[in-house]
Tab-separated table of C-alpha atoms and ligand atoms in Angstrom:
chain	number	residue	atom	x	y	z
A	1	UNK	CA	-1.558	15.011	-6.730
A	2	UNK	CA	-4.089	16.105	-9.321
A	3	UNK	CA	-5.934	14.306	-12.119
A	4	UNK	CA	-5.697	15.585	-15.689
A	5	UNK	CA	-7.028	13.786	-18.778
A	6	UNK	CA	-6.439	10.223	-17.636
A	7	UNK	CA	-3.302	10.751	-15.516
A	8	UNK	CA	-2.547	11.431	-11.866
A	9	UNK	CA	0.418	13.771	-11.469
A	10	UNK	CA	1.882	16.418	-9.150
A	11	UNK	CA	0.164	19.782	-9.693
A	12	UNK	CA	3.482	21.431	-10.678
A	13	UNK	CA	3.674	19.104	-13.672
A	14	UNK	CA	0.103	19.730	-14.880
A	15	UNK	CA	-0.374	21.989	-17.895
A	16	UNK	CA	-3.165	22.662	-20.353
A	17	UNK	CA	-2.782	24.134	-23.851
A	18	UNK	CA	-3.503	27.862	-24.198
A	19	UNK	CA	-6.227	27.100	-26.758
A	20	UNK	CA	-8.248	25.131	-24.217
A	21	UNK	CA	-11.804	26.470	-24.513
A	22	UNK	CA	-11.981	26.811	-20.747
A	23	UNK	CA	-9.119	29.322	-20.936
A	24	UNK	CA	-10.359	31.076	-24.097
A	25	UNK	CA	-14.149	31.145	-23.559
A	26	UNK	CA	-14.805	29.879	-20.029
A	27	UNK	CA	-16.560	27.060	-21.916
A	28	UNK	CA	-16.934	24.414	-19.227
A	29	UNK	CA	-18.570	23.356	-15.973
A	30	UNK	CA	-17.352	22.374	-12.530
A	31	UNK	CA	-18.245	20.810	-9.190
A	32	UNK	CA	-17.015	21.284	-5.636
A	33	UNK	CA	-17.393	18.212	-3.389
A	34	UNK	CA	-16.488	18.210	0.302
A	35	UNK	CA	-14.622	15.143	1.596
A	36	UNK	CA	-14.714	14.406	5.308
A	37	UNK	CA	-12.170	11.825	6.563
A	38	UNK	CA	-11.768	10.431	3.033
A	39	UNK	CA	-15.545	10.170	2.468
A	40	UNK	CA	-16.948	12.312	-0.367
A	41	UNK	CA	-20.125	13.879	1.040
A	42	UNK	CA	-23.359	13.591	-1.020
A	43	UNK	CA	-21.326	12.326	-3.980
A	44	UNK	CA	-24.302	10.961	-5.947
A	45	UNK	CA	-26.015	14.343	-5.695
A	46	UNK	CA	-22.886	16.191	-6.858
A	47	UNK	CA	-22.447	13.834	-9.824
A	48	UNK	CA	-26.128	14.271	-10.740
A	49	UNK	CA	-25.721	18.057	-10.678
A	50	UNK	CA	-22.564	17.712	-12.813
A	51	UNK	CA	-24.686	15.834	-15.368
A	52	UNK	CA	-27.293	18.632	-15.243
A	53	UNK	CA	-24.557	21.231	-15.890
A	54	UNK	CA	-23.066	19.199	-18.755
A	55	UNK	CA	-26.529	18.788	-20.302
A	56	UNK	CA	-27.021	22.543	-19.911
A	57	UNK	CA	-23.947	23.287	-22.052
A	58	UNK	CA	-24.540	20.334	-24.430
A	59	UNK	CA	-21.317	18.541	-23.527
A	60	UNK	CA	-21.323	14.737	-23.269
A	61	UNK	CA	-20.243	13.382	-19.898
A	62	UNK	CA	-16.757	11.959	-20.546
A	63	UNK	CA	-17.124	9.279	-17.830
A	64	UNK	CA	-19.718	6.977	-16.320
A	65	UNK	CA	-20.741	7.486	-12.702
A	66	UNK	CA	-18.746	4.418	-11.646
A	67	UNK	CA	-15.637	5.728	-13.427
A	68	UNK	CA	-16.027	9.111	-11.708
A	69	UNK	CA	-16.397	7.292	-8.398
A	70	UNK	CA	-13.203	5.301	-8.852
A	71	UNK	CA	-11.198	8.341	-10.043
A	72	UNK	CA	-12.444	10.334	-7.060
A	73	UNK	CA	-11.556	7.501	-4.685
A	74	UNK	CA	-8.003	7.349	-6.118
A	75	UNK	CA	-7.552	11.118	-5.927
A	76	UNK	CA	-8.715	11.222	-2.303
A	77	UNK	CA	-6.407	8.311	-1.436
A	78	UNK	CA	-3.431	10.106	-3.020
A	79	UNK	CA	-3.996	13.281	-1.017
A	80	UNK	CA	-3.740	13.892	2.708
A	81	UNK	CA	-6.348	12.095	4.758
A	82	UNK	CA	-7.838	15.164	6.474
A	83	UNK	CA	-10.926	17.051	5.380
A	84	UNK	CA	-10.571	18.250	1.809
A	85	UNK	CA	-12.675	19.466	-1.047
A	86	UNK	CA	-12.519	18.164	-4.576
A	87	UNK	CA	-12.719	20.506	-7.530
A	88	UNK	CA	-13.858	18.833	-10.797
A	89	UNK	CA	-13.566	20.825	-13.990
A	90	UNK	CA	-14.559	19.800	-17.511
A	91	UNK	CA	-14.105	21.987	-20.586
A	92	UNK	CA	-15.045	21.493	-24.226
A	93	UNK	CA	-11.384	20.769	-24.997
A	94	UNK	CA	-8.715	22.387	-27.140
A	95	UNK	CA	-9.404	23.725	-30.627
A	96	UNK	CA	-8.717	26.671	-32.938
A	97	UNK	CA	-10.538	29.715	-31.541
A	98	UNK	CA	-14.110	29.769	-32.865
A	99	UNK	CA	-17.193	30.347	-30.728
A	100	UNK	CA	-19.164	27.439	-32.235
A	101	UNK	CA	-18.547	23.925	-30.859
A	102	UNK	CA	-15.494	22.204	-32.396
A	103	UNK	CA	-15.988	18.761	-33.982
A	104	UNK	CA	-14.196	15.641	-32.794
A	105	UNK	CA	-12.469	17.223	-29.800
A	106	UNK	CA	-11.875	15.445	-26.479
A	107	UNK	CA	-13.009	17.381	-23.408
A	108	UNK	CA	-10.423	18.437	-20.840
A	109	UNK	CA	-11.006	16.816	-17.449
A	110	UNK	CA	-9.233	18.168	-14.386
A	111	UNK	CA	-9.621	17.321	-10.693
A	112	UNK	CA	-7.748	18.591	-7.664
A	113	UNK	CA	-8.009	18.264	-3.915
A	114	UNK	CA	-7.580	21.183	-1.500
A	115	UNK	CA	-7.589	21.107	2.322
A	116	UNK	CA	-11.067	22.044	3.556
A	117	UNK	CA	-11.216	24.658	6.310
A	118	UNK	CA	-14.849	24.781	7.415
A	119	UNK	CA	-15.811	27.876	9.468
A	120	UNK	CA	-14.663	27.607	13.082
A	121	UNK	CA	-16.837	27.691	16.186
A	122	UNK	CA	-16.246	31.417	16.617
A	123	UNK	CA	-18.004	32.318	13.354
A	124	UNK	CA	-20.893	30.009	14.234
A	125	UNK	CA	-21.245	31.736	17.598
A	126	UNK	CA	-20.834	35.345	16.506
A	127	UNK	CA	-22.245	35.121	12.981
A	128	UNK	CA	-20.968	36.976	9.917
A	129	UNK	CA	-21.842	40.103	7.951
A	130	UNK	CA	-23.050	40.344	4.355
A	131	UNK	CA	-23.921	43.034	1.851
A	132	UNK	CA	-26.457	43.072	-0.982
A	133	UNK	CA	-25.971	43.787	-4.681
A	134	UNK	CA	-27.984	43.530	-7.867
A	135	UNK	CA	-27.688	40.105	-9.482
A	136	UNK	CA	-26.220	40.929	-12.894
A	137	UNK	CA	-25.412	37.351	-13.935
A	138	UNK	CA	-26.805	35.488	-16.936
A	139	UNK	CA	-30.109	33.606	-17.230
A	140	UNK	CA	-28.775	30.081	-16.531
A	141	UNK	CA	-27.438	30.347	-12.987
A	142	UNK	CA	-28.573	26.726	-12.456
A	143	UNK	CA	-25.560	25.612	-14.544
A	144	UNK	CA	-22.357	25.403	-12.499
A	145	UNK	CA	-20.365	27.103	-15.246
A	146	UNK	CA	-16.651	27.882	-14.912
A	147	UNK	CA	-17.277	31.340	-16.443
A	148	UNK	CA	-17.590	33.014	-13.048
A	149	UNK	CA	-16.598	36.621	-13.741
A	150	UNK	CA	-19.839	38.170	-12.382
A	151	UNK	CA	-19.601	35.976	-9.256
A	152	UNK	CA	-15.945	36.983	-8.832
A	153	UNK	CA	-16.782	40.706	-9.064
A	154	UNK	CA	-19.815	40.364	-6.767
A	155	UNK	CA	-17.891	38.359	-4.182
A	156	UNK	CA	-15.077	40.946	-4.209
A	157	UNK	CA	-17.642	43.595	-3.208
A	158	UNK	CA	-18.177	41.577	-0.010
A	159	UNK	CA	-14.433	41.384	0.616
A	160	UNK	CA	-14.011	45.131	-0.050
A	161	UNK	CA	-16.728	45.770	2.558
A	162	UNK	CA	-14.964	43.406	5.045
A	163	UNK	CA	-17.947	41.022	4.986
A	164	UNK	CA	-18.364	37.322	4.203
A	165	UNK	CA	-20.796	37.281	1.293
A	166	UNK	CA	-22.749	39.318	-1.248
A	167	UNK	CA	-26.459	38.480	-1.288
A	168	UNK	CA	-27.980	38.951	-4.724
A	169	UNK	CA	-31.284	40.563	-5.692
A	170	UNK	CA	-32.875	40.273	-9.111
A	171	UNK	CA	-36.084	42.140	-9.991
A	172	UNK	CA	-36.652	42.814	-6.292
A	173	UNK	CA	-36.294	39.139	-5.312
A	174	UNK	CA	-33.588	37.252	-3.413
A	175	UNK	CA	-31.733	34.810	-5.671
A	176	UNK	CA	-28.647	33.499	-3.786
A	177	UNK	CA	-25.184	34.521	-2.613
A	178	UNK	CA	-22.207	35.122	-4.933
A	179	UNK	CA	-20.961	31.625	-3.932
A	180	UNK	CA	-23.699	30.259	-1.645
A	181	UNK	CA	-27.441	29.748	-1.241
A	182	UNK	CA	-29.438	31.915	1.151
A	183	UNK	CA	-32.269	31.064	3.566
A	184	UNK	CA	-34.223	33.440	5.765
A	185	UNK	CA	-36.556	33.051	8.744
A	186	UNK	CA	-39.717	35.136	9.169
A	187	UNK	CA	-42.541	34.514	11.612
A	188	UNK	CA	-40.758	31.296	12.672
A	189	UNK	CA	-40.922	29.917	9.116
A	190	UNK	CA	-37.756	28.944	7.244
A	191	UNK	CA	-38.007	30.403	3.738
A	192	UNK	CA	-35.977	29.342	0.691
A	193	UNK	CA	-36.130	30.722	-2.854
A	194	UNK	CA	-37.270	28.142	-5.448
A	195	UNK	CA	-34.720	26.231	-7.525
A	196	UNK	CA	-34.961	27.622	-11.030
A	197	UNK	CA	-32.700	29.256	-13.617
A	198	UNK	CA	-31.985	32.152	-11.256
A	199	UNK	CA	-29.883	30.146	-8.789
A	200	UNK	CA	-27.562	27.177	-8.419
A	201	UNK	CA	-29.412	24.122	-7.087
A	202	UNK	CA	-27.183	23.793	-4.022
A	203	UNK	CA	-26.436	20.351	-2.637
A	204	UNK	CA	-26.307	21.860	0.860
A	205	UNK	CA	-29.561	23.763	0.136
A	206	UNK	CA	-31.271	20.421	-0.612
A	207	UNK	CA	-29.851	18.817	2.522
A	208	UNK	CA	-31.041	21.711	4.715
A	209	UNK	CA	-34.568	21.378	3.303
A	210	UNK	CA	-34.464	17.588	3.791
A	211	UNK	CA	-33.416	18.070	7.417
A	212	UNK	CA	-36.100	20.707	7.949
A	213	UNK	CA	-38.780	18.375	6.543
A	214	UNK	CA	-37.587	15.390	8.586
A	215	UNK	CA	-37.572	17.414	11.814
A	216	UNK	CA	-40.843	19.285	11.521
A	217	UNK	CA	-39.196	22.680	11.012
A	218	UNK	CA	-41.859	24.776	9.324
A	219	UNK	CA	-40.552	25.802	5.940
A	220	UNK	CA	-41.734	27.176	2.649
A	221	UNK	CA	-40.111	27.376	-0.781
A	222	UNK	CA	-41.201	30.542	-2.516
A	223	UNK	CA	-40.037	33.861	-3.902
A	224	UNK	CA	-38.561	36.130	-1.211
A	225	UNK	CA	-38.810	39.889	-1.673
A	226	UNK	CA	-36.091	42.397	-0.847
A	227	UNK	CA	-38.314	43.750	1.929
A	228	UNK	CA	-38.675	40.263	3.434
A	229	UNK	CA	-34.901	39.785	3.277
A	230	UNK	CA	-34.217	43.131	4.945
A	231	UNK	CA	-36.730	42.535	7.743
A	232	UNK	CA	-35.931	38.841	8.290
A	233	UNK	CA	-35.429	37.579	11.829
A	234	UNK	CA	-32.636	35.291	10.645
A	235	UNK	CA	-30.553	34.977	7.490
A	236	UNK	CA	-28.172	32.091	6.786
A	237	UNK	CA	-25.957	30.961	3.945
A	238	UNK	CA	-25.116	27.430	2.871
A	239	UNK	CA	-22.418	25.922	0.673
A	240	UNK	CA	-20.298	22.790	0.432
A	241	UNK	CA	-17.233	24.582	1.794
A	242	UNK	CA	-18.948	26.799	4.419
A	243	UNK	CA	-21.705	24.344	5.446
A	244	UNK	CA	-24.219	26.623	7.201
A	245	UNK	CA	-23.394	30.079	8.537
A	246	UNK	CA	-25.559	32.676	10.292
A	247	UNK	CA	-25.603	36.184	8.798
A	248	UNK	CA	-26.155	38.696	11.579
A	249	UNK	CA	-25.558	42.009	9.761
A	250	UNK	CA	-26.834	42.986	6.332
A	251	UNK	CA	-25.612	46.187	4.678
A	252	UNK	CA	-24.480	47.360	8.116
A	253	UNK	CA	-27.888	46.798	9.764
A	254	UNK	CA	-28.503	44.132	12.430
A	255	UNK	CA	-30.437	41.032	11.358
A	256	UNK	CA	-32.969	40.264	14.126
A	257	UNK	CA	-31.104	40.405	17.420
A	258	UNK	CA	-27.733	40.492	15.563
A	259	UNK	CA	-26.936	37.050	17.005
A	260	UNK	CA	-27.273	33.597	15.424
A	261	UNK	CA	-30.928	32.606	15.769
A	262	UNK	CA	-32.747	29.541	17.068
A	263	UNK	CA	-33.537	28.115	13.612
A	264	UNK	CA	-29.899	28.435	12.557
A	265	UNK	CA	-28.745	26.677	15.747
A	266	UNK	CA	-31.192	23.840	15.224
A	267	UNK	CA	-30.297	23.385	11.543
A	268	UNK	CA	-26.583	23.497	12.260
A	269	UNK	CA	-26.938	20.818	14.928
A	270	UNK	CA	-28.995	18.651	12.571
A	271	UNK	CA	-26.429	19.173	9.812
A	272	UNK	CA	-23.503	18.231	12.090
A	273	UNK	CA	-25.381	15.149	13.370
A	274	UNK	CA	-26.207	14.081	9.822
A	275	UNK	CA	-22.556	14.467	8.819
A	276	UNK	CA	-21.389	12.456	11.844
A	277	UNK	CA	-23.914	9.693	11.083
A	278	UNK	CA	-22.836	9.451	7.443
A	279	UNK	CA	-19.175	9.296	8.451
A	280	UNK	CA	-19.812	6.652	11.105
A	281	UNK	CA	-21.621	4.504	8.572
A	282	UNK	CA	-18.877	4.559	5.945
B	1	LIG	N1	-19.969	27.272	-4.654
B	1	LIG	N2	-24.607	29.207	-5.334
B	1	LIG	C1	-23.434	29.485	-5.927
B	1	LIG	C2	-23.381	30.586	-6.924
B	1	LIG	C3	-22.289	28.755	-5.581
B	1	LIG	O1	-21.120	29.018	-6.190
B	1	LIG	C4	-22.374	27.728	-4.588
B	1	LIG	C5	-21.205	26.902	-4.165
B	1	LIG	C6	-23.632	27.481	-3.996
B	1	LIG	C7	-23.820	26.396	-2.963
B	1	LIG	O2	-23.894	25.130	-3.570
B	1	LIG	P1	-23.406	23.824	-2.796
B	1	LIG	O3	-24.185	23.729	-1.540
B	1	LIG	O4	-23.719	22.726	-3.740
B	1	LIG	O5	-21.931	23.965	-2.533
B	1	LIG	C8	-24.719	28.233	-4.403
B	1	LIG	C9	-18.824	26.435	-4.464
B	1	LIG	C10	-18.575	25.994	-3.069
B	1	LIG	C11	-17.649	27.092	-5.145
B	1	LIG	O6	-17.841	27.599	-6.243
B	1	LIG	O7	-16.530	27.049	-4.624
């Protein structure tokens, strides 16, 4: 079952008009929210970021937070009980094709649930490979915009190279992954690039930094140079659908010992414990 503009219906019966501005211009924003055993994870944070994205494209939020919460609860209840992720998608609605905003048009609101397959133990034990590429996206990467063509092309480079992710560099600095945030470890310090217009403010990124702060893991938020990335002892990626994954090869070269490192193992354990605690308390 999916949600579209006020109705729950089977996905096969869901259609949008061809003049929807999401289809024509990619004029919209989205969210991806993991749901563990029917419990949406960090929901308030995801809804706050949705508001930030809507503000960024000057689109009024069609619903209050409590309405979003109840729609999300219904959608989760109507889908299978296992782990899933919710995709929320809001566009500026349907109108005659003209770049400027249309007047008096209702936004299109779409939500769907998909089974969530988090990375298995094997990937956490062996780690994954990544490549690098120049970050050729726009100047508002903090908006979770549905116009994802650069991310699609950059992510495909990783797939073509039989790796998990493309790590992006802009002006000689690490920004993020094509669909993830990136952390590195150097001299036993966890380093994260600052949240600004160059990257998506990841919900998992924030949680990792919260866990690091609460557990006395030395960390610093600052610009990370390409050299620092390439000579890091550890590299890891985070996202709502991948959680936290160690990157052990970069552009074919080993990262540190080419095995998941101690900081990754500690953060992953803290993340899994946090998740278990939240789910127990529901
Ligand atoms: N993407 N950066 C980009 C460009 C992303 O697309 C994502 C997540 C992240 C990580 O953010 P979070 O921790 O809030 O998931 C960072 C989602 C999963 C997607 O587009 O499917």
